[in-house]
mmCIF file of C-alpha atoms in Angstrom:
data_model
loop_
_atom_site.group_PDB
_atom_site.id
_atom_site.type_symbol
_atom_site.label_atom_id
_atom_site.label_comp_id
_atom_site.label_asym_id
_atom_site.label_seq_id
_atom_site.Cartn_x
_atom_site.Cartn_y
_atom_site.Cartn_z
ATOM 1 C CA UNK A 1 92.085 148.344 103.494
ATOM 2 C CA UNK A 2 91.366 148.508 99.758
ATOM 3 C CA UNK A 3 88.218 147.050 98.220
ATOM 4 C CA UNK A 4 89.913 144.025 96.632
ATOM 5 C CA UNK A 5 91.532 143.004 99.931
ATOM 6 C CA UNK A 6 88.237 143.433 101.788
ATOM 7 C CA UNK A 7 86.286 141.372 99.222
ATOM 8 C CA UNK A 8 88.924 138.642 99.249
ATOM 9 C CA UNK A 9 88.674 138.399 103.031
ATOM 10 C CA UNK A 10 84.891 138.190 102.810
ATOM 11 C CA UNK A 11 85.031 135.503 100.113
ATOM 12 C CA UNK A 12 87.449 133.425 102.158
ATOM 13 C CA UNK A 13 84.638 132.936 104.683
ATOM 14 C CA UNK A 14 82.588 131.011 102.145
ATOM 15 C CA UNK A 15 82.847 127.313 101.373
ATOM 16 C CA UNK A 16 83.466 126.099 97.841
ATOM 17 C CA UNK A 17 80.276 126.063 95.782
ATOM 18 C CA UNK A 18 78.552 128.716 97.895
ATOM 19 C CA UNK A 19 76.751 131.201 95.650
ATOM 20 C CA UNK A 20 77.109 134.746 96.936
ATOM 21 C CA UNK A 21 76.175 138.263 95.879
ATOM 22 C CA UNK A 22 76.887 141.841 96.927
ATOM 23 C CA UNK A 23 74.625 141.568 99.969
ATOM 24 C CA UNK A 24 76.607 138.587 101.256
ATOM 25 C CA UNK A 25 79.786 140.619 100.895
ATOM 26 C CA UNK A 26 78.307 143.530 102.876
ATOM 27 C CA UNK A 27 79.435 146.039 100.262
ATOM 28 C CA UNK A 28 78.664 149.676 101.010
ATOM 29 C CA UNK A 29 76.676 151.387 98.252
ATOM 30 C CA UNK A 30 79.486 153.891 97.753
ATOM 31 C CA UNK A 31 81.868 151.026 96.928
ATOM 32 C CA UNK A 32 79.750 149.220 94.334
ATOM 33 C CA UNK A 33 81.767 150.322 91.299
ATOM 34 C CA UNK A 34 85.079 149.375 92.917
ATOM 35 C CA UNK A 35 83.556 146.077 94.101
ATOM 36 C CA UNK A 36 82.352 145.208 90.596
ATOM 37 C CA UNK A 37 85.841 145.779 89.223
ATOM 38 C CA UNK A 38 87.416 143.733 92.014
ATOM 39 C CA UNK A 39 85.047 140.821 91.415
ATOM 40 C CA UNK A 40 85.683 140.922 87.660
ATOM 41 C CA UNK A 41 89.402 140.783 88.365
ATOM 42 C CA UNK A 42 88.968 137.770 90.663
ATOM 43 C CA UNK A 43 86.935 136.037 87.928
ATOM 44 C CA UNK A 44 89.704 136.715 85.404
ATOM 45 C CA UNK A 45 92.247 135.266 87.831
ATOM 46 C CA UNK A 46 90.141 132.118 88.195
ATOM 47 C CA UNK A 47 89.647 132.559 91.937
ATOM 48 C CA UNK A 48 85.885 132.808 91.605
ATOM 49 C CA UNK A 49 83.343 132.031 88.878
ATOM 50 C CA UNK A 50 80.382 134.078 87.730
ATOM 51 C CA UNK A 51 77.149 132.157 88.369
ATOM 52 C CA UNK A 52 74.844 134.740 86.825
ATOM 53 C CA UNK A 53 74.553 138.510 86.820
ATOM 54 C CA UNK A 54 75.560 139.799 90.251
ATOM 55 C CA UNK A 55 76.124 136.311 91.680
ATOM 56 C CA UNK A 56 79.408 134.387 92.041
ATOM 57 C CA UNK A 57 80.828 131.243 93.617
ATOM 58 C CA UNK A 58 84.142 129.694 94.556
ATOM 59 C CA UNK A 59 84.603 126.625 92.333
ATOM 60 C CA UNK A 60 85.715 123.408 93.991
ATOM 61 C CA UNK A 61 88.727 122.086 92.128
ATOM 62 C CA UNK A 62 89.018 118.338 91.539
ATOM 63 C CA UNK A 63 91.052 116.055 89.263
ATOM 64 C CA UNK A 64 88.094 116.225 86.889
ATOM 65 C CA UNK A 65 88.094 120.015 86.791
ATOM 66 C CA UNK A 66 86.063 122.713 88.512
ATOM 67 C CA UNK A 67 82.736 121.746 90.048
ATOM 68 C CA UNK A 68 79.651 123.910 89.732
ATOM 69 C CA UNK A 69 77.419 124.674 92.755
ATOM 70 C CA UNK A 70 75.264 121.805 94.050
ATOM 71 C CA UNK A 71 71.625 121.502 93.001
ATOM 72 C CA UNK A 72 70.470 122.668 96.436
ATOM 73 C CA UNK A 73 72.712 125.731 96.249
ATOM 74 C CA UNK A 74 71.397 126.568 92.787
ATOM 75 C CA UNK A 75 67.796 126.214 93.967
ATOM 76 C CA UNK A 76 68.470 128.481 96.932
ATOM 77 C CA UNK A 77 69.401 131.310 94.580
ATOM 78 C CA UNK A 78 65.807 131.232 93.333
ATOM 79 C CA UNK A 79 64.125 130.473 96.642
ATOM 80 C CA UNK A 80 65.636 133.477 98.393
ATOM 81 C CA UNK A 81 66.355 137.085 97.527
ATOM 82 C CA UNK A 82 68.328 139.209 99.981
ATOM 83 C CA UNK A 83 67.881 136.396 102.504
ATOM 84 C CA UNK A 84 64.081 136.565 102.267
ATOM 85 C CA UNK A 85 62.098 133.671 100.831
ATOM 86 C CA UNK A 86 60.417 134.652 97.568
ATOM 87 C CA UNK A 87 59.640 131.253 96.027
ATOM 88 C CA UNK A 88 59.006 127.634 96.967
ATOM 89 C CA UNK A 89 59.399 124.259 95.311
ATOM 90 C CA UNK A 90 56.206 122.831 93.875
ATOM 91 C CA UNK A 91 55.173 120.268 91.270
ATOM 92 C CA UNK A 92 56.560 116.748 91.003
ATOM 93 C CA UNK A 93 59.788 117.580 92.862
ATOM 94 C CA UNK A 94 57.741 118.691 95.872
ATOM 95 C CA UNK A 95 55.547 115.606 95.763
ATOM 96 C CA UNK A 96 58.638 113.417 95.600
ATOM 97 C CA UNK A 97 60.063 115.224 98.638
ATOM 98 C CA UNK A 98 56.789 114.567 100.487
ATOM 99 C CA UNK A 99 56.907 110.861 99.597
ATOM 100 C CA UNK A 100 53.786 111.053 97.431
ATOM 101 C CA UNK A 101 55.483 109.921 94.203
ATOM 102 C CA UNK A 102 58.642 108.020 93.342
ATOM 103 C CA UNK A 103 59.273 110.073 90.226
ATOM 104 C CA UNK A 104 62.238 112.468 90.340
ATOM 105 C CA UNK A 105 61.826 115.109 87.622
ATOM 106 C CA UNK A 106 64.732 116.734 85.823
ATOM 107 C CA UNK A 107 62.877 120.037 85.882
ATOM 108 C CA UNK A 108 62.250 121.664 89.249
ATOM 109 C CA UNK A 109 59.216 123.942 89.285
ATOM 110 C CA UNK A 110 59.206 126.887 91.662
ATOM 111 C CA UNK A 111 56.219 129.039 92.504
ATOM 112 C CA UNK A 112 56.918 132.758 92.670
ATOM 113 C CA UNK A 113 54.642 135.777 92.804
ATOM 114 C CA UNK A 114 56.626 138.169 90.633
ATOM 115 C CA UNK A 115 59.696 136.361 89.280
ATOM 116 C CA UNK A 116 59.744 134.504 85.970
ATOM 117 C CA UNK A 117 62.638 132.270 85.014
ATOM 118 C CA UNK A 118 63.488 129.245 82.934
ATOM 119 C CA UNK A 119 67.105 128.152 83.323
ATOM 120 C CA UNK A 120 69.073 125.091 82.338
ATOM 121 C CA UNK A 121 72.021 123.995 84.486
ATOM 122 C CA UNK A 122 72.944 120.825 82.651
ATOM 123 C CA UNK A 123 71.190 117.962 84.408
ATOM 124 C CA UNK A 124 69.111 120.403 86.443
ATOM 125 C CA UNK A 125 66.449 122.638 84.962
ATOM 126 C CA UNK A 126 64.578 125.288 86.880
ATOM 127 C CA UNK A 127 61.358 126.944 85.787
ATOM 128 C CA UNK A 128 58.842 129.199 87.458
ATOM 129 C CA UNK A 129 55.097 129.215 87.805
ATOM 130 C CA UNK A 130 52.940 131.953 89.280
ATOM 131 C CA UNK A 131 52.056 131.501 92.940
ATOM 132 C CA UNK A 132 48.570 132.383 94.148
ATOM 133 C CA UNK A 133 49.955 134.688 96.836
ATOM 134 C CA UNK A 134 53.214 136.565 97.450
ATOM 135 C CA UNK A 135 55.616 134.009 98.936
ATOM 136 C CA UNK A 136 57.166 134.395 102.379
ATOM 137 C CA UNK A 137 58.917 132.093 104.823
ATOM 138 C CA UNK A 138 55.696 132.177 106.856
ATOM 139 C CA UNK A 139 53.279 130.945 104.199
ATOM 140 C CA UNK A 140 55.445 128.774 101.901
ATOM 141 C CA UNK A 141 54.746 125.441 103.612
ATOM 142 C CA UNK A 142 50.990 126.111 103.644
ATOM 143 C CA UNK A 143 51.010 126.982 99.952
ATOM 144 C CA UNK A 144 52.813 123.723 99.215
ATOM 145 C CA UNK A 145 50.003 121.796 100.916
ATOM 146 C CA UNK A 146 47.395 123.755 98.970
ATOM 147 C CA UNK A 147 49.294 122.984 95.757
ATOM 148 C CA UNK A 148 49.079 119.304 96.679
ATOM 149 C CA UNK A 149 45.294 119.637 96.779
ATOM 150 C CA UNK A 150 45.232 121.632 93.535
ATOM 151 C CA UNK A 151 47.330 118.996 91.742
ATOM 152 C CA UNK A 152 45.572 116.039 93.400
ATOM 153 C CA UNK A 153 44.725 114.324 90.099
ATOM 154 C CA UNK A 154 48.045 115.158 88.427
ATOM 155 C CA UNK A 155 50.567 113.776 90.904
ATOM 156 C CA UNK A 156 52.354 110.918 89.063
ATOM 157 C CA UNK A 157 51.707 107.377 90.342
ATOM 158 C CA UNK A 158 49.948 108.671 93.459
ATOM 159 C CA UNK A 159 46.979 106.776 94.922
ATOM 160 C CA UNK A 160 43.960 108.612 96.294
ATOM 161 C CA UNK A 161 44.215 106.820 99.620
ATOM 162 C CA UNK A 162 47.844 107.854 100.096
ATOM 163 C CA UNK A 163 47.156 111.472 99.185
ATOM 164 C CA UNK A 164 44.096 111.728 101.413
ATOM 165 C CA UNK A 165 45.935 110.162 104.340
ATOM 166 C CA UNK A 166 48.827 112.586 103.892
ATOM 167 C CA UNK A 167 46.438 115.544 103.916
ATOM 168 C CA UNK A 168 44.493 114.219 106.889
ATOM 169 C CA UNK A 169 47.685 113.656 108.853
ATOM 170 C CA UNK A 170 48.907 117.132 107.968
ATOM 171 C CA UNK A 171 45.726 118.891 109.067
ATOM 172 C CA UNK A 172 45.423 116.741 112.199
ATOM 173 C CA UNK A 173 48.814 118.030 113.305
ATOM 174 C CA UNK A 174 47.947 121.665 112.597
ATOM 175 C CA UNK A 175 47.167 123.994 115.474
ATOM 176 C CA UNK A 176 44.119 126.271 115.298
ATOM 177 C CA UNK A 177 46.485 129.038 114.207
ATOM 178 C CA UNK A 178 47.806 126.849 111.359
ATOM 179 C CA UNK A 179 44.276 125.934 110.271
ATOM 180 C CA UNK A 180 43.165 129.556 110.281
ATOM 181 C CA UNK A 181 46.130 130.463 108.082
ATOM 182 C CA UNK A 182 45.645 127.720 105.509
ATOM 183 C CA UNK A 183 41.902 128.442 105.252
ATOM 184 C CA UNK A 184 42.727 132.118 104.692
ATOM 185 C CA UNK A 185 45.332 131.282 102.029
ATOM 186 C CA UNK A 186 42.972 128.795 100.356
ATOM 187 C CA UNK A 187 40.613 131.628 99.447
ATOM 188 C CA UNK A 188 43.165 132.797 96.867
ATOM 189 C CA UNK A 189 43.029 129.364 95.175
ATOM 190 C CA UNK A 190 40.403 128.001 92.760
ATOM 191 C CA UNK A 191 37.096 126.893 94.360
ATOM 192 C CA UNK A 192 37.958 123.198 93.866
ATOM 193 C CA UNK A 193 40.834 123.553 96.348
ATOM 194 C CA UNK A 194 38.470 125.048 98.912
ATOM 195 C CA UNK A 195 36.036 122.194 98.273
ATOM 196 C CA UNK A 196 38.501 119.368 98.943
ATOM 197 C CA UNK A 197 40.089 121.201 101.863
ATOM 198 C CA UNK A 198 36.636 121.706 103.349
ATOM 199 C CA UNK A 199 35.641 118.068 102.807
ATOM 200 C CA UNK A 200 38.785 116.824 104.550
ATOM 201 C CA UNK A 201 38.405 119.226 107.478
ATOM 202 C CA UNK A 202 34.767 118.183 107.837
ATOM 203 C CA UNK A 203 35.820 114.528 107.821
ATOM 204 C CA UNK A 204 38.232 115.371 110.638
ATOM 205 C CA UNK A 205 35.348 117.142 112.435
ATOM 206 C CA UNK A 206 37.125 120.485 112.233
ATOM 207 C CA UNK A 207 33.861 122.123 111.251
ATOM 208 C CA UNK A 208 34.601 125.606 112.611
ATOM 209 C CA UNK A 209 36.988 126.093 109.671
ATOM 210 C CA UNK A 210 35.223 123.967 107.062
ATOM 211 C CA UNK A 211 32.077 126.107 107.314
ATOM 212 C CA UNK A 212 34.082 129.171 106.330
ATOM 213 C CA UNK A 213 35.164 127.430 103.122
ATOM 214 C CA UNK A 214 31.559 126.785 102.078
ATOM 215 C CA UNK A 215 31.355 130.448 101.035
ATOM 216 C CA UNK A 216 33.815 129.775 98.207
ATOM 217 C CA UNK A 217 31.831 126.853 96.812
ATOM 218 C CA UNK A 218 29.440 127.322 93.898
ATOM 219 C CA UNK A 219 26.433 125.082 94.562
ATOM 220 C CA UNK A 220 25.913 124.647 90.805
ATOM 221 C CA UNK A 221 29.509 123.514 90.130
ATOM 222 C CA UNK A 222 31.007 120.046 90.366
ATOM 223 C CA UNK A 223 34.623 119.489 91.359
ATOM 224 C CA UNK A 224 36.271 116.429 89.878
ATOM 225 C CA UNK A 225 39.005 114.723 91.909
ATOM 226 C CA UNK A 226 38.241 111.096 91.105
ATOM 227 C CA UNK A 227 37.406 110.448 94.769
ATOM 228 C CA UNK A 228 34.530 108.189 95.811
ATOM 229 C CA UNK A 229 32.390 108.262 98.951
ATOM 230 C CA UNK A 230 34.180 105.272 100.427
ATOM 231 C CA UNK A 231 37.485 107.139 100.331
ATOM 232 C CA UNK A 232 36.037 110.381 101.709
ATOM 233 C CA UNK A 233 32.367 110.253 102.816
ATOM 234 C CA UNK A 234 32.042 114.033 103.174
ATOM 235 C CA UNK A 235 32.488 114.721 99.450
ATOM 236 C CA UNK A 236 28.687 114.675 99.054
ATOM 237 C CA UNK A 237 28.532 117.982 100.934
ATOM 238 C CA UNK A 238 31.127 119.643 98.731
ATOM 239 C CA UNK A 239 30.023 118.813 95.165
ATOM 240 C CA UNK A 240 33.056 116.554 94.701
ATOM 241 C CA UNK A 241 33.229 113.504 92.505
#
């Protein structure tokens, strides 16, 4: 079987709009040159479209023309590399997904340890920000929660009570293993994140983990979140105002 026939058979397994690369095609390293030529030929024939360097998709054909990949498919090309998670959604899009704001931003911010990008896909824009730790499928959800704490004052239209209740509910559902992980990850974040995380855990009487966070707190610093003692009584122990 020649390379073009093999690639065509592989592509036929994909649905329209699916973004794929050489890894998805299971191309042997010895066949890369032939594969590149075959893919270029398929692009010229209009059977596939080039999404970006090394990535392609099968366009869905409608009466209005060829459709580009869906927003979720586009985002996945940045979230994963060789089927491993390397980034996560953060910022206003994340907080909308969590039900913390009603705003739906045009620009989706993704946190990544070593990838920088700023792309425009028409109505969808994607940009990167540096994550505080290398991103994996294991830690991504914890980092999103820590980002929520970090951005506490900057989440559009969000009320303190709603944010605090979300965080309390989240930590209440965590197992000891989850709590140990998020406390460990929090140490890579600014001290203010450790302060609010510690205050919430103390309020939930999860003191075995909150005490560990005290080591990251500068007793001479003040951490401004716009929270009062009525909303979270434990802030007095964490230099929060």
